[in-house]
Amino acid sequence: MELERLVVIWCPLLQQEGGRGEEARRFVQVLARAGEICPWVHPIRLGVCALPARGPARFFGGEEMVVRHLVEAVEEDASVGVADGLFAAILAARSQLIVPAGEVAQFLAPWSVATLARPELAVTLQRLGVTTLGQFAALPAPHVSDRFGADAAACHRLCRGESGELAGVRDRAIDRRLRVARGEDPDQGSEPPPFQPGFFGGASAAETRAALSFARVQERLGVDAVLVGRLRGGRDPSEQAALVPWGSPEAEGPGTGGAPWPGRLPPPSPTRVLGVPQRAEMVDATGRAVVVSGRGLLESEVDRLSVEGGPWQPVVAWAGPWPVTERWWSVRRRRARLQVVMADGTARLLYNERTQWWVEALYD
Amino acid sequence: MPLNRDFRRLSRDDGLSVVYEHMFAFPTEIPTEKPVEKSAPLRSRELPVGLADRVRPTTPTAGRLLPVPAPLVPLFPDGALRRGTTTTVAGEPGHGATTLALALLAAVSQAGSWCAAVGLPDPGVVAAAELGIDLRRVVFVPHPGRGWAEAAGDLLPGVDVVLVRPPGRARGTVARHLAARARDRQAALVVLVERGSDWPQGGDLALTVGDVEWQGIGQGHGHLQRRRAEVRVSGRRSAGRDAECTLWLPADSGVVAAAKTAKGEDGSVGAGPDNGPKAA
């Protein structure tokens, strides 16, 4: 799963609460000022807050500009950083860096194993001669989970850049503490349970039970294992919706689904949207590759399909192609989409880009 | 045999669900009064091993049923998913078993219950929404790896329906354990498999997607519009009523619907866009 890109604001002076609650009050102001620039600023713990990077970066014209605006706005001694996933983004903020997308594992590699805030694991690893997160990541995953247990396995996935967050990074009581700082009644308001800030308001017994069971799965498989679906605008099945970690800031923003997107396929939508498209070959009855012409038409009739070098399967019906030119303002992307029905009754959604066919989704 | 069948249909049509329940929930001579009329809720593990699998409480069913979308009601002996039971949904990959399994979460999530889907590798979120699933009530655990059974076991006490897709044939002990946990926690377990036999114990109810046919798409025209599917019901709790029905899986708008047309008519590939029913 692709990790969500996050901006983290880290205020080192506000991390420890003094006796008079001054720090919490100033942190509330930081949240408010950052919130004037970007929506969905989410407190993580005292002195640390996070917000999704993608939208603001598009609006301000780059992540550097977002960082500059935020640093100016907060009027507090703050460092800002951007990276994939919450854990790396907090480290990035501490070193005031923007870590390029997809390079989170390389970024984490030189940090000490003590960064994981798992003292026992860190001591054991150091005794074994494993001192950095990079060395830890290089250990084979099955051995890590067999020898050190599920929590270490979660740390291991994090170090490999496969998950973005560790249990224990978020302060579960932060919303309550901030309500106190705002002078509100801490037990009032829509923020429900201590372990799930701001989740759908209201915390019935069923809600609490559900949240506990999700937390148990997260402990077992990692924070990124439990996802919720959100609708958003887009044409591709993969763009129209996203799966985001349960309880993350992105999961709580309003979805933007429902807005009309000219060019999207009519329902029914595919029930399985492949995370990684499968390379496919498609030929006509004479065995020549089926290509999409410059005018967006198929140059020959589809006869059979082979997915990832597999056996040829006869195609009995097809529809399309529906050409779409998207993102003409940046990297021009021209795709043509095609639905096919195979002789065995299965249906697939394919797209063609630069003369290569890809299976994008299955109608299971 | 024909006599029996007639009687069964009669008892259902009259809505005598309590009578029906008594008749078929206790295939052997178990005195109904003894274990079930205790006031405290009975847990299966308090009963002798041999009995635990066979008893079914006869308390009023209303609180123990979870709604399913109207077109799927005829598939279920109770007209709904029953808490504590295991339902298997089987079908060849690509034949719509995923659609049917997801559809079972639609009405439950709309009613405000939490649902979870474990091991569906790349769930189509848009399709789920089109099926009527309330996305705010469903969590996905798409890649549980070897921990799929443990994840499902963790979720059963927390949510009302757990949909799980084992990576292959499940081991007998694992299947028994999960079914027992569902019964114990009064959650409904829905298992998505390729063949019914991939779930060693067999479900209380087994839904199997048979022949399917896409409509609305031709040789270079139209688009995938609806899929007609034959769904067969069997299993312990089907009360010997191996029924079969035809569904749109899904219909035009992405929801499931009952296919009114009789088997065999209409519905060649490439049928015109106006031949099908209007989706509800």
XYZ file of C-alpha atoms in Angstrom:
644
model
C 0.000 0.000 0.000
C 1.204 3.462 -0.808
C 1.861 5.459 2.361
C 0.085 8.741 2.873
C 2.336 11.730 2.508
C 2.192 13.842 5.654
C 3.483 17.201 6.844
C 4.464 17.213 10.495
C 4.897 20.349 12.603
C 7.127 19.743 15.601
C 7.372 22.323 18.373
C 10.208 21.158 20.642
C 9.459 23.727 23.341
C 5.860 22.654 23.690
C 6.472 18.928 24.156
C 6.621 18.878 27.933
C 3.671 20.178 29.856
C 4.640 22.542 32.650
C 2.465 22.922 35.712
C 0.382 25.819 34.408
C -0.744 24.384 31.079
C 0.973 27.202 29.182
C 2.419 24.744 26.610
C -0.939 23.190 25.795
C -2.480 26.652 25.297
C 0.308 27.667 22.944
C -0.025 24.369 21.075
C -3.737 25.042 20.591
C -2.739 28.334 18.955
C -0.257 26.543 16.714
C -3.049 24.208 15.590
C -5.366 27.116 14.924
C -2.794 29.090 12.923
C -1.747 26.054 10.895
C -5.431 25.326 10.360
C -5.840 28.694 8.701
C -3.390 27.616 5.994
C -4.348 23.978 5.500
C -7.367 21.938 6.509
C -7.257 18.767 8.608
C -4.447 19.650 10.961
C -4.491 16.798 13.410
C -2.812 16.821 16.832
C -0.683 13.710 17.385
C 0.641 14.498 20.831
C 1.617 17.616 22.685
C 3.918 19.654 20.413
C 3.389 17.457 17.335
C 0.683 17.732 14.711
C 0.251 16.293 11.234
C -1.669 17.099 8.082
C -1.998 15.453 4.663
C 0.585 16.917 2.261
C -0.820 16.194 -1.146
C -3.677 18.679 -1.369
C -1.837 21.693 0.079
C 1.243 20.916 -2.047
C -0.894 21.052 -5.147
C -2.491 24.301 -4.001
C 0.658 26.136 -2.942
C 2.789 24.765 -5.756
C 5.094 22.322 -4.061
C 5.870 20.964 -0.642
C 8.612 23.562 -0.058
C 5.994 26.294 -0.329
C 3.684 24.499 2.101
C 6.524 24.205 4.604
C 7.437 27.887 4.192
C 3.856 29.026 4.686
C 3.437 26.859 7.761
C 6.694 27.981 9.393
C 5.679 31.609 8.888
C 2.175 31.041 10.132
C 2.742 29.219 13.401
C 4.773 32.034 15.069
C 6.398 29.531 17.346
C 9.720 27.737 17.416
C 8.683 24.967 15.064
C 10.361 22.616 12.646
C 8.418 21.223 9.762
C 9.123 18.097 7.733
C 7.447 16.057 5.022
C 7.678 12.298 4.451
C 5.625 9.182 3.729
C 3.885 7.921 6.844
C 3.605 9.487 10.272
C 6.701 7.968 11.868
C 9.106 9.104 9.154
C 7.381 12.495 8.923
C 8.018 13.156 12.616
C 11.710 12.298 12.175
C 11.775 14.467 9.061
C 10.332 17.358 11.038
C 12.962 16.947 13.725
C 15.669 17.216 11.055
C 13.712 19.821 9.037
C 13.736 17.809 5.836
C 11.481 16.984 2.942
C 12.004 13.290 2.214
C 11.237 12.414 -1.424
C 8.234 10.158 -1.940
C 9.004 6.458 -1.927
C 12.401 6.835 -0.246
C 11.299 6.451 3.288
C 13.277 3.237 3.922
C 16.541 4.894 2.829
C 15.731 7.885 5.027
C 15.111 5.716 8.087
C 18.157 3.468 7.529
C 20.804 5.521 9.401
C 18.661 6.214 12.480
C 19.396 4.289 15.655
C 17.117 1.432 16.685
C 16.427 3.447 19.826
C 14.278 5.769 17.651
C 11.559 3.122 17.680
C 10.895 3.864 21.378
C 10.997 0.141 22.128
C 13.777 -0.003 24.773
C 13.789 -3.765 25.217
C 13.889 -4.442 21.507
C 16.618 -1.830 21.052
C 18.830 -3.395 23.738
C 18.387 -6.880 22.280
C 19.130 -5.689 18.773
C 22.191 -3.752 19.857
C 23.542 -6.837 21.623
C 23.129 -8.689 18.340
C 25.110 -5.972 16.582
C 22.083 -4.429 14.897
C 22.334 -0.723 15.680
C 20.534 1.103 12.882
C 17.051 0.839 11.445
C 18.607 -0.025 8.084
C 20.368 -3.057 9.546
C 17.141 -4.045 11.267
C 15.223 -3.718 8.000
C 17.736 -6.010 6.298
C 16.829 -8.928 8.572
C 14.440 -11.426 6.942
C 10.861 -10.664 7.946
C 9.808 -14.205 8.995
C 12.807 -14.433 11.338
C 11.943 -11.105 12.942
C 8.359 -12.069 13.666
C 9.371 -15.559 14.876
C 12.145 -14.336 17.173
C 10.846 -11.014 18.447
C 7.069 -11.163 18.133
C 4.346 -9.156 16.473
C 5.282 -5.698 17.742
C 8.843 -6.083 16.460
C 7.419 -7.306 13.159
C 5.402 -4.081 12.972
C 8.588 -2.074 13.635
C 10.312 -4.096 10.946
C 7.626 -3.311 8.360
C 7.954 0.333 9.312
C 11.718 0.295 8.758
C 11.196 -1.257 5.338
C 8.804 1.508 4.398
C 5.881 -0.938 4.190
C 3.884 0.723 6.921
C 3.831 4.299 8.089
C 3.059 4.263 11.741
C 3.779 2.525 15.018
C 1.429 1.871 17.883
C 2.138 4.322 20.666
C 3.121 7.305 18.529
C -0.193 9.041 19.049
C -1.165 10.375 22.444
C -4.598 8.877 22.966
C -5.590 11.577 25.407
C -4.444 14.547 23.328
C -7.924 15.772 22.415
C -8.943 15.758 26.039
C -5.824 17.670 27.067
C -6.408 20.258 24.374
C -10.011 20.722 25.433
C -8.763 21.458 28.927
C -6.312 23.971 27.440
C -9.123 25.630 25.501
C -11.063 25.943 28.710
C -13.764 23.538 27.551
C -15.279 20.758 29.554
C -12.991 17.788 28.857
C -15.787 15.251 28.969
C -18.139 17.175 26.751
C -18.185 17.484 23.028
C -18.076 15.140 20.143
C -14.651 13.653 20.756
C -15.416 10.134 21.840
C -13.130 7.451 23.200
C -9.623 8.006 24.485
C -8.137 5.589 21.979
C -9.896 6.975 18.939
C -9.986 10.737 18.804
C -12.784 12.321 16.864
C -14.110 9.157 15.286
C -17.664 9.557 14.016
C -18.727 11.251 17.219
C -20.463 9.331 19.954
C -19.094 6.265 21.659
C -21.701 3.632 22.304
C -20.772 0.301 23.809
C -20.762 -1.225 20.329
C -18.478 1.528 19.113
C -16.027 0.931 21.913
C -16.111 -2.804 21.349
C -15.412 -2.322 17.638
C -12.574 0.132 18.285
C -10.954 -2.266 20.724
C -11.051 -5.113 18.244
C -9.547 -2.911 15.504
C -6.774 -1.868 17.880
C -6.066 -5.536 18.580
C -5.676 -6.254 14.864
C -3.434 -3.207 14.534
C -1.224 -4.550 17.319
C -1.016 -7.860 15.522
C -0.498 -6.687 11.970
C 0.572 -3.045 12.160
C -1.278 0.252 12.216
C -1.694 0.265 8.439
C -3.415 -3.120 8.390
C -6.872 -1.833 9.290
C -8.243 0.426 6.580
C -11.423 2.281 5.815
C -12.647 3.214 2.362
C -13.154 6.832 1.374
C -14.719 8.050 -1.844
C -13.095 10.873 -3.718
C -13.226 12.331 -7.183
C -11.622 10.645 -10.142
C -12.074 8.642 -13.295
C -10.095 5.452 -12.692
C -11.437 2.953 -10.185
C -8.145 3.420 -8.354
C -8.631 7.202 -8.191
C -12.290 7.269 -7.227
C -11.649 5.793 -3.826
C -8.871 5.292 -1.357
C -8.209 2.988 1.538
C -6.732 4.904 4.442
C -5.670 3.661 7.867
C -8.505 3.496 10.368
C -8.193 6.367 12.827
C -5.751 8.380 10.695
C -6.317 12.080 9.943
C -7.189 11.269 6.317
C -9.899 8.874 7.429
C -11.723 11.708 9.139
C -11.744 14.375 6.441
C -14.925 14.551 4.411
C -14.903 12.420 1.277
C -15.333 14.214 -2.005
C -17.257 11.457 -3.711
C -20.441 12.222 -5.553
C -19.086 15.104 -7.581
C -19.530 14.489 -11.297
C -16.419 13.375 -13.121
C -16.946 13.449 -16.846
C -15.408 10.395 -18.416
C -15.777 7.991 -15.548
C -17.266 4.631 -16.380
C -20.909 4.032 -15.480
C -21.688 1.549 -12.694
C -21.327 -1.273 -11.844
C -17.764 -0.709 -10.724
C -15.208 -3.498 -10.403
C -15.095 -5.275 -7.039
C -11.364 -5.832 -7.175
C -9.101 -2.911 -8.085
C -5.572 -4.215 -8.467
C -2.993 -2.342 -6.435
C -0.416 -3.206 -9.079
C -1.811 -3.462 -12.622
C -1.043 -6.687 -14.506
C 0.703 -6.505 -17.875
C -1.475 -7.984 -20.615
C -1.237 -8.835 -24.308
C -4.248 -8.689 -26.582
C -4.372 -9.887 -30.207
C -6.881 -10.126 -33.036
C -7.855 -13.287 -34.914
C -4.711 -13.123 -37.056
C -2.467 -12.871 -34.027
C -1.550 -9.193 -34.431
C -1.517 -6.999 -31.351
C -4.658 -4.914 -30.859
C -3.747 -1.231 -30.811
C -5.665 1.963 -30.119
C -5.469 4.405 -33.027
C -4.713 8.090 -32.686
C -8.442 8.737 -33.017
C -9.169 6.563 -30.007
C -10.537 3.535 -31.842
C -9.422 -0.077 -31.840
C -7.668 -0.859 -35.098
C -8.767 -4.487 -35.082
C -11.220 -6.780 -33.328
C -10.186 -8.350 -30.042
C -9.825 -12.125 -30.182
C -7.829 -13.297 -27.174
C -6.009 -12.061 -24.113
C -2.996 -13.211 -22.133
C -2.282 -11.799 -18.677
C 1.292 -11.660 -17.387
C 2.502 -14.131 -20.015
C -0.209 -16.658 -19.093
C -2.187 -18.810 -21.527
C -4.275 -17.150 -24.252
C -7.928 -16.951 -23.343
C -10.662 -16.177 -25.859
C -12.458 -12.850 -25.481
C -16.183 -13.069 -26.255
C -17.219 -9.463 -25.785
C -15.594 -6.106 -25.309
C -16.544 -2.482 -25.050
C -14.615 0.715 -25.461
C -12.057 2.039 -25.861
C -12.840 5.119 -23.838
C -9.885 7.446 -24.287
C -9.019 9.896 -21.545
C -6.334 12.552 -21.598
C -5.598 13.605 -18.088
C -3.258 15.949 -16.274
C -2.401 17.896 -19.396
C -0.956 20.546 -17.077
C 1.807 18.281 -15.795
C 2.849 14.918 -17.152
C 0.496 14.266 -19.995
C -1.173 10.946 -19.572
C -3.207 9.376 -22.321
C -5.086 6.252 -21.519
C -7.763 4.283 -23.257
C -9.922 2.003 -21.201
C -11.516 -1.244 -22.366
C -13.871 -3.727 -20.730
C -13.560 -7.354 -21.823
C -15.580 -10.486 -21.085
C -13.751 -13.790 -21.373
C -15.178 -17.113 -22.546
C -15.210 -18.373 -18.948
C -17.624 -15.586 -17.957
C -15.143 -13.384 -16.104
C -14.848 -9.695 -16.886
C -11.889 -7.361 -16.627
C -11.147 -3.681 -17.000
C -8.027 -2.926 -19.028
C -6.274 0.239 -20.026
C -3.796 0.992 -22.741
C -0.975 3.410 -22.188
C 1.888 3.862 -24.647
C 0.696 0.803 -26.634
C 0.898 -1.484 -23.589
C -2.266 -3.103 -22.199
C -2.703 -3.433 -18.441
C -5.375 -5.188 -16.388
C -6.560 -2.599 -13.914
C -9.497 -4.243 -12.198
C -11.619 -7.388 -12.027
C -15.375 -7.724 -11.803
C -15.584 -10.541 -9.262
C -40.515 -36.685 -0.308
C -42.857 -34.471 -2.362
C -45.160 -34.409 0.618
C -42.398 -33.152 2.847
C -41.422 -30.471 0.438
C -44.960 -29.157 0.208
C -45.210 -29.022 3.932
C -42.028 -27.081 4.250
C -43.092 -24.489 1.788
C -46.421 -24.143 3.516
C -44.890 -23.545 6.887
C -42.640 -20.857 5.500
C -45.328 -19.102 3.554
C -47.472 -18.882 6.636
C -44.638 -17.185 8.420
C -44.657 -19.755 11.224
C -41.026 -19.204 11.827
C -41.121 -20.486 15.400
C -42.666 -23.791 14.405
C -40.248 -24.023 11.563
C -37.400 -23.342 13.895
C -38.373 -26.116 16.288
C -38.800 -28.586 13.533
C -35.520 -28.174 11.805
C -33.160 -26.854 14.387
C -33.307 -30.135 16.316
C -32.860 -32.958 13.882
C -32.372 -35.439 16.736
C -34.502 -36.076 19.796
C -33.254 -33.426 22.153
C -35.858 -32.378 24.690
C -36.299 -28.735 23.856
C -37.168 -27.519 27.315
C -34.114 -28.684 29.156
C -31.067 -26.713 28.093
C -32.623 -23.814 26.280
C -35.118 -22.384 28.732
C -32.552 -21.174 31.219
C -32.878 -17.484 31.744
C -29.174 -16.745 31.502
C -27.801 -16.717 27.961
C -26.274 -20.066 27.265
C -22.783 -20.260 25.944
C -21.884 -23.109 23.686
C -18.811 -23.998 25.702
C -20.923 -24.766 28.791
C -22.587 -27.648 26.976
C -21.168 -31.133 26.439
C -18.972 -31.275 23.371
C -21.263 -33.426 21.280
C -24.269 -31.281 22.033
C -22.682 -27.877 21.593
C -22.637 -28.185 17.828
C -26.244 -29.244 17.549
C -28.268 -27.107 19.922
C -29.830 -23.884 18.769
C -31.527 -21.524 21.141
C -35.211 -20.981 20.542
C -35.547 -17.563 22.112
C -37.277 -14.984 19.906
C -35.137 -14.517 16.863
C -35.577 -10.789 16.254
C -32.500 -9.646 18.158
C -30.322 -12.310 16.658
C -30.925 -11.557 13.022
C -28.918 -9.163 10.899
C -30.668 -7.694 7.872
C -29.688 -8.542 4.308
C -30.700 -6.589 1.182
C -34.242 -7.446 0.046
C -33.223 -9.409 -3.073
C -31.138 -11.767 -0.901
C -33.866 -12.471 1.662
C -35.120 -15.625 -0.144
C -31.661 -17.172 0.171
C -31.837 -17.280 3.951
C -34.103 -19.592 5.954
C -34.611 -16.805 8.489
C -34.760 -14.141 5.821
C -31.633 -12.636 7.329
C -28.117 -13.417 8.490
C -28.302 -15.125 11.849
C -25.851 -14.129 14.534
C -23.514 -16.903 15.604
C -23.656 -18.785 12.312
C -21.171 -19.308 9.521
C -22.190 -18.692 5.924
C -19.906 -19.711 3.087
C -20.035 -17.923 -0.246
C -18.364 -19.971 -2.964
C -17.759 -19.322 -6.612
C -15.074 -19.513 -9.223
C -12.863 -16.431 -9.242
C -14.433 -13.747 -11.356
C -17.934 -15.191 -11.198
C -19.318 -12.729 -8.691
C -18.781 -14.429 -5.335
C -17.033 -11.300 -4.057
C -20.006 -9.186 -5.127
C -22.412 -11.511 -3.320
C -20.270 -11.588 -0.174
C -19.921 -7.800 -0.089
C -23.660 -7.428 -0.660
C -24.224 -9.307 2.599
C -22.587 -6.371 4.409
C -24.788 -3.708 2.792
C -27.934 -3.752 4.886
C -26.081 -4.552 8.098
C -23.742 -1.581 7.712
C -26.660 0.682 6.809
C -28.380 -0.387 9.990
C -25.402 0.964 11.895
C -23.587 -2.275 12.679
C -19.857 -2.587 12.218
C -18.555 -5.005 9.618
C -15.056 -6.144 8.699
C -13.603 -7.699 5.560
C -10.429 -9.703 6.104
C -8.223 -10.917 3.271
C -9.991 -9.316 0.303
C -6.752 -8.257 -1.381
C -7.753 -5.138 -3.368
C -11.324 -4.324 -2.457
C -13.187 -2.134 -4.922
C -14.355 0.631 -2.633
C -16.550 2.242 -5.278
C -18.238 -1.082 -5.999
C -18.785 -1.568 -2.276
C -20.458 1.831 -2.065
C -22.594 1.041 -5.114
C -23.706 -2.215 -3.467
C -25.105 -0.075 -0.677
C -22.376 -0.557 1.909
C -22.014 2.306 4.375
C -18.264 2.833 4.142
C -18.174 4.460 7.562
C -19.123 1.133 9.103
C -16.756 -1.227 7.339
C -13.067 -1.800 7.966
C -10.879 -3.690 5.533
C -7.885 -5.797 6.476
C -6.713 -6.486 2.927
C -3.348 -8.126 3.586
C -3.425 -10.132 6.804
C -0.930 -12.655 5.381
C -0.664 -15.755 7.500
C -2.473 -13.985 10.310
C -5.870 -13.997 8.559
C -7.526 -16.356 11.015
C -6.156 -14.510 14.039
C -7.289 -11.181 12.588
C -10.771 -12.561 11.961
C -10.785 -13.990 15.471
C -9.825 -10.602 16.890
C -12.635 -8.906 14.986
C -15.464 -11.326 15.796
C -16.024 -9.946 19.314
C -15.983 -6.356 18.030
C -18.174 -6.287 14.948
C -21.431 -7.879 13.860
C -20.330 -9.385 10.558
C -16.850 -10.595 9.657
C -16.269 -11.419 6.012
C -13.096 -13.452 5.632
C -11.395 -14.810 2.554
C -8.890 -17.532 3.477
C -5.850 -17.597 1.169
C -6.577 -21.221 0.230
C -8.175 -24.257 1.797
C -8.504 -23.567 5.507
C -7.318 -26.107 8.058
C -10.038 -27.979 9.923
C -8.959 -26.758 13.338
C -8.887 -23.149 12.172
C -12.355 -23.397 10.633
C -13.790 -25.022 13.741
C -12.182 -22.445 15.980
C -13.516 -19.484 13.994
C -17.015 -20.957 13.722
C -17.057 -21.581 17.471
C -15.855 -18.062 18.162
C -18.569 -16.596 15.943
C -21.149 -18.671 17.808
C -19.722 -17.654 21.143
C -19.589 -13.953 20.319
C -22.901 -13.944 18.466
C -21.394 -12.443 15.347
C -22.067 -13.635 11.808
C -19.107 -15.133 9.976
C -19.152 -15.001 6.182
C -16.437 -17.020 4.458
C -15.548 -16.355 0.828
C -14.010 -19.411 -0.853
C -13.496 -20.783 -4.341
C -15.183 -24.106 -3.626
C -17.446 -24.961 -0.735
C -15.034 -27.721 0.271
C -12.310 -25.140 0.952
C -14.034 -24.508 4.272
C -13.599 -27.927 5.901
C -16.503 -27.811 8.288
C -18.952 -26.478 5.754
C -21.003 -23.446 6.677
C -24.326 -23.473 8.457
C -25.466 -22.089 5.170
C -23.615 -22.399 1.866
C -24.250 -20.029 -1.029
C -22.696 -21.048 -4.329
C -22.530 -18.861 -7.406
C -22.963 -21.033 -10.485
C -23.391 -19.935 -14.079
C -22.945 -16.261 -14.779
C -23.522 -14.094 -17.801
C -22.703 -10.454 -18.432
C -25.183 -8.337 -20.293
C -25.032 -5.000 -22.005
C -21.668 -5.542 -23.616
C -21.167 -6.636 -27.197
C -18.371 -6.955 -29.686
C -17.064 -3.450 -29.434
C -20.199 -1.702 -28.177
C -22.236 -1.164 -25.011
C -20.638 -1.583 -21.596
C -20.705 -4.037 -18.705
C -24.178 -3.414 -17.409
C -25.359 -6.292 -15.274
C -24.464 -9.875 -14.551
C -26.993 -12.619 -14.226
C -25.926 -15.292 -11.755
C -27.443 -18.550 -10.558
C -27.044 -18.817 -6.797
C -27.591 -22.128 -5.038
C -28.349 -22.457 -1.330
C -27.489 -25.536 0.713
C -26.077 -26.375 4.109
C -27.175 -27.494 7.536
C -29.364 -24.519 8.232
C -31.022 -24.448 4.849
C -33.356 -27.076 6.311
C -32.770 -29.422 3.436
C -34.205 -26.867 1.093
C -31.575 -26.783 -1.616
C -32.992 -23.770 -3.363
C -31.680 -21.970 -6.384
C -32.421 -18.464 -7.506
C -31.334 -16.056 -10.169
C -29.892 -12.706 -9.223
C -28.473 -9.665 -10.925
C -25.051 -9.663 -9.341
C -24.913 -6.692 -9.756
C -27.727 -4.910 -11.615
C -27.324 -1.711 -13.654
C -26.700 0.666 -10.783
C -24.322 -1.645 -8.954
C -26.779 -3.050 -6.391
C -27.881 -6.664 -6.292
C -31.398 -7.362 -7.531
C -33.620 -10.343 -8.164
C -33.671 -11.355 -11.814
C -37.289 -11.728 -12.764
C -36.742 -13.214 -16.183
C -36.902 -17.010 -16.289
C -33.787 -19.005 -16.834
C -32.790 -19.321 -20.456
C -34.707 -16.472 -22.013
C -33.265 -13.068 -22.936
C -29.765 -12.351 -21.851
C -27.464 -13.367 -24.630
C -24.175 -11.507 -24.524
C -24.751 -8.282 -26.322
C -28.377 -7.881 -25.347
C -29.628 -4.375 -25.830
C -29.418 -1.935 -22.968
C -33.155 -1.820 -22.389
C -33.874 -5.495 -21.839
C -33.074 -5.701 -18.181
C -35.037 -4.725 -15.139
C -34.712 -1.320 -13.658
C -32.524 -1.564 -10.607
C -34.086 -0.777 -7.288
